[in-house]
CSV table of C-alpha atoms in Angstrom, one decimal:
chain,number,residue,atom,x,y,z
A,1,MET,CA,-86.0,11.0,-1.9
A,2,SER,CA,-84.6,11.5,1.6
A,3,LYS,CA,-82.9,9.7,3.7
A,4,ARG,CA,-85.9,9.0,5.9
A,5,ALA,CA,-87.8,8.1,3.3
A,6,LEU,CA,-85.3,5.7,2.2
A,7,THR,CA,-85.4,4.1,5.3
A,8,LYS,CA,-88.9,3.8,5.8
A,9,TYR,CA,-89.2,2.2,1.9
A,10,LEU,CA,-86.7,-0.5,2.8
A,11,GLN,CA,-87.8,-1.4,6.1
A,12,GLY,CA,-91.0,-2.6,4.1
A,13,LEU,CA,-89.4,-4.4,1.4
A,14,PRO,CA,-89.5,-8.0,1.8
A,15,LYS,CA,-86.0,-9.5,2.2
A,16,GLU,CA,-86.4,-11.3,-1.6
A,17,GLU,CA,-87.0,-8.1,-3.1
A,18,LEU,CA,-84.3,-6.1,-1.0
A,19,GLU,CA,-81.5,-8.6,-2.1
A,20,SER,CA,-82.6,-8.5,-5.6
A,21,GLN,CA,-82.2,-4.6,-6.0
A,22,ILE,CA,-78.9,-4.9,-4.1
A,23,LEU,CA,-77.8,-7.2,-7.1
A,24,ASP,CA,-79.9,-5.0,-9.6
A,25,LEU,CA,-77.8,-1.8,-8.8
A,26,TYR,CA,-74.2,-4.0,-8.2
A,27,ASN,CA,-75.1,-5.0,-11.7
A,28,ARG,CA,-76.1,-1.4,-13.3
A,29,PHE,CA,-73.7,0.5,-11.4
A,30,LYS,CA,-69.8,0.4,-11.9
A,31,PRO,CA,-69.2,2.5,-8.5
A,32,VAL,CA,-71.5,0.2,-6.4
A,33,LYS,CA,-69.8,-2.9,-7.6
A,34,GLU,CA,-66.0,-1.5,-6.9
A,35,TYR,CA,-67.8,-0.4,-3.4
A,36,TYR,CA,-68.6,-4.3,-2.9
A,37,ASN,CA,-65.0,-5.8,-4.2
A,38,PHE,CA,-63.1,-3.5,-2.3
A,39,VAL,CA,-65.1,-3.9,0.8
A,40,PHE,CA,-65.4,-7.9,0.4
A,41,ASN,CA,-62.0,-7.8,-0.6
A,42,PRO,CA,-59.9,-4.7,-0.2
A,43,LYS,CA,-56.4,-5.9,-1.5
A,44,GLU,CA,-55.8,-2.3,-0.7
A,45,ASP,CA,-51.9,-2.5,-1.3
A,46,GLN,CA,-52.7,-4.5,-4.5
A,47,LEU,CA,-55.4,-1.4,-5.3
A,48,ILE,CA,-52.3,1.2,-4.6
A,49,GLU,CA,-49.7,-0.8,-6.7
A,50,GLU,CA,-52.0,-0.4,-10.0
A,51,ALA,CA,-52.5,3.2,-9.1
A,52,LYS,CA,-49.0,3.8,-9.5
A,53,PHE,CA,-48.0,2.2,-12.2
A,54,LYS,CA,-51.1,3.7,-14.2
A,55,ILE,CA,-49.9,7.5,-13.1
A,56,ALA,CA,-46.2,6.5,-13.4
A,57,ASN,CA,-47.1,5.2,-17.0
A,58,GLU,CA,-49.1,8.8,-17.7
A,59,TYR,CA,-45.2,10.5,-17.6
A,60,PHE,CA,-43.2,7.5,-18.3
A,61,PRO,CA,-45.0,5.8,-21.0
A,62,VAL,CA,-44.5,1.4,-21.0
A,63,LYS,CA,-46.2,0.8,-24.7
A,64,ARG,CA,-45.9,4.7,-26.6
A,65,LYS,CA,-43.7,7.2,-27.2
A,66,LYS,CA,-45.4,10.2,-25.8
A,67,PRO,CA,-46.4,10.7,-22.9
A,68,ARG,CA,-49.9,12.2,-22.0
A,69,LEU,CA,-49.0,13.8,-18.5
A,70,ARG,CA,-52.9,13.4,-17.2
A,71,ARG,CA,-52.8,14.7,-14.1
A,72,SER,CA,-56.3,14.0,-13.7
A,73,VAL,CA,-55.6,10.5,-13.7
A,74,ALA,CA,-53.9,10.5,-10.2
A,75,GLN,CA,-57.0,12.8,-8.7
A,76,GLN,CA,-59.3,9.9,-10.1
A,77,TYR,CA,-57.5,7.3,-8.1
A,78,ILE,CA,-57.0,9.7,-5.1
A,79,LYS,CA,-61.0,10.9,-4.8
A,80,LYS,CA,-61.9,7.2,-5.5
A,81,PHE,CA,-59.6,5.4,-2.6
A,82,LEU,CA,-60.9,8.6,-0.4
A,83,LEU,CA,-64.5,7.7,-1.2
A,84,LEU,CA,-63.5,3.8,-0.6
A,85,GLU,CA,-62.4,4.9,2.9
A,86,MET,CA,-58.8,3.3,1.8
A,87,ASP,CA,-56.1,3.5,4.6
A,88,PRO,CA,-55.0,7.1,5.0
A,89,SER,CA,-51.1,6.2,4.9
A,90,LEU,CA,-51.6,4.6,1.3
A,91,VAL,CA,-53.5,7.1,0.4
A,92,ALA,CA,-51.0,10.0,1.8
A,93,ASP,CA,-48.3,7.6,-0.4
A,94,LEU,CA,-50.1,7.5,-3.4
A,95,MET,CA,-50.5,11.0,-3.6
A,96,LEU,CA,-46.7,12.2,-2.8
A,97,PHE,CA,-46.0,9.2,-5.5
A,98,ASN,CA,-48.2,11.7,-7.7
A,99,LEU,CA,-45.7,14.8,-6.9
A,100,GLU,CA,-42.7,12.7,-7.0
A,101,THR,CA,-43.4,11.5,-10.7
A,102,ALA,CA,-44.4,14.7,-11.9
A,103,GLN,CA,-40.9,16.2,-10.6
A,104,ARG,CA,-39.2,13.2,-11.9
A,105,TYR,CA,-40.4,14.1,-15.2
A,106,ASN,CA,-39.9,17.7,-15.1
A,107,ASP,CA,-36.5,16.7,-13.7
A,108,LYS,CA,-36.1,15.1,-17.9
A,109,LYS,CA,-37.7,17.5,-19.3
A,110,ARG,CA,-39.1,21.3,-18.6
A,111,ILE,CA,-42.9,21.6,-18.3
A,112,ASN,CA,-43.9,25.0,-19.0
A,113,GLN,CA,-47.7,25.2,-19.0
A,114,GLU,CA,-49.0,27.0,-16.2
A,115,ALA,CA,-51.5,24.8,-15.8
A,116,PHE,CA,-49.1,22.2,-14.5
A,117,TYR,CA,-47.9,24.2,-11.8
A,118,LYS,CA,-51.1,25.2,-10.4
A,119,SER,CA,-52.2,21.5,-10.4
A,120,MET,CA,-49.1,20.4,-9.0
A,121,PHE,CA,-50.0,23.1,-5.9
A,122,ASN,CA,-53.3,21.9,-5.3
A,123,SER,CA,-51.8,18.3,-4.9
A,124,PHE,CA,-49.5,19.4,-2.6
A,125,GLN,CA,-52.0,21.9,-0.7
A,126,GLN,CA,-54.3,18.6,-0.3
A,127,ALA,CA,-51.3,16.1,0.6
A,128,VAL,CA,-49.9,18.3,3.0
A,129,VAL,CA,-53.7,19.0,4.8
A,130,PHE,CA,-54.5,15.4,4.6
A,131,ILE,CA,-51.5,13.9,6.5
A,132,GLN,CA,-52.0,16.9,8.7
A,133,VAL,CA,-55.6,15.6,9.7
A,134,ASN,CA,-54.9,11.9,9.7
A,135,GLY,CA,-51.8,12.6,12.4
A,136,LEU,CA,-49.2,11.3,9.4
A,137,ASP,CA,-46.9,14.4,10.0
A,138,THR,CA,-44.1,12.5,11.0
A,139,VAL,CA,-44.7,9.5,9.0
A,140,TYR,CA,-44.3,11.8,5.3
A,141,ARG,CA,-42.7,15.2,6.5
A,142,LYS,CA,-39.1,13.8,4.9
A,143,ARG,CA,-41.1,13.3,1.4
A,144,LEU,CA,-43.1,16.5,1.6
A,145,THR,CA,-39.8,18.3,3.0
A,146,SER,CA,-37.9,16.1,-0.4
A,147,ILE,CA,-40.6,17.5,-2.7
A,148,LEU,CA,-40.6,20.9,-1.5
A,149,ALA,CA,-36.6,21.2,-2.1
A,150,MET,CA,-37.3,20.0,-5.4
A,151,ALA,CA,-39.8,22.2,-6.4
A,152,TRP,CA,-36.9,25.1,-5.4
A,153,ASP,CA,-34.0,23.4,-7.5
A,154,GLN,CA,-36.2,23.1,-10.3
A,155,GLU,CA,-37.8,26.6,-10.3
A,156,TRP,CA,-40.9,26.0,-9.8
A,157,MET,CA,-42.7,29.5,-10.8
A,158,ASN,CA,-45.1,28.8,-7.1
A,159,ALA,CA,-42.3,27.3,-5.3
A,160,GLU,CA,-42.7,30.2,-2.7
A,161,GLY,CA,-46.0,29.3,-2.1
A,162,LEU,CA,-45.5,25.4,-2.2
A,163,ASP,CA,-43.1,26.8,0.4
A,164,ARG,CA,-46.2,28.6,2.2
A,165,VAL,CA,-48.6,26.0,2.5
A,166,PHE,CA,-46.3,23.5,3.9
A,167,HIS,CA,-44.6,26.3,6.5
A,168,GLY,CA,-48.1,27.1,7.5
A,169,SER,CA,-49.4,23.6,8.1
A,170,PHE,CA,-46.6,22.4,10.5
A,171,ALA,CA,-45.1,25.7,11.7
A,172,GLN,CA,-42.6,24.5,14.3
């Protein structure tokens, strides 16, 4: 159904039926419920803190012994917050927290999986672009530089690529 057809259909519905359909969507689909909960009660800081806890728990588990190291957990939160159009500075902070947490873990126990470095490269690139597009360069440049320096210190196989992404986006 096209947007135009949907608009025409919705305009023809009585108010009570439209309300009923929205409540049905709210009850059936978790993303709709999350959207309305966010719109009417954003609590952005609380959502970010919950996400940071879950991301940190992937690398430094609280209740289990072995870390899961699932990088997808952070990506799911970032995608969700982007869809909700959360404050860009909070999303950028979460993006950088994800990278910093992975680096803290890698500092304690070296990760030798190529997929890890590829994922971190993609996360770094996404963060750099997001920060630049949202005009947050001055706020987060120091953290990005620190992440880049740590990648060199830890001898990441893609440190040179990270360097190119950073210097290509923040050319002086």
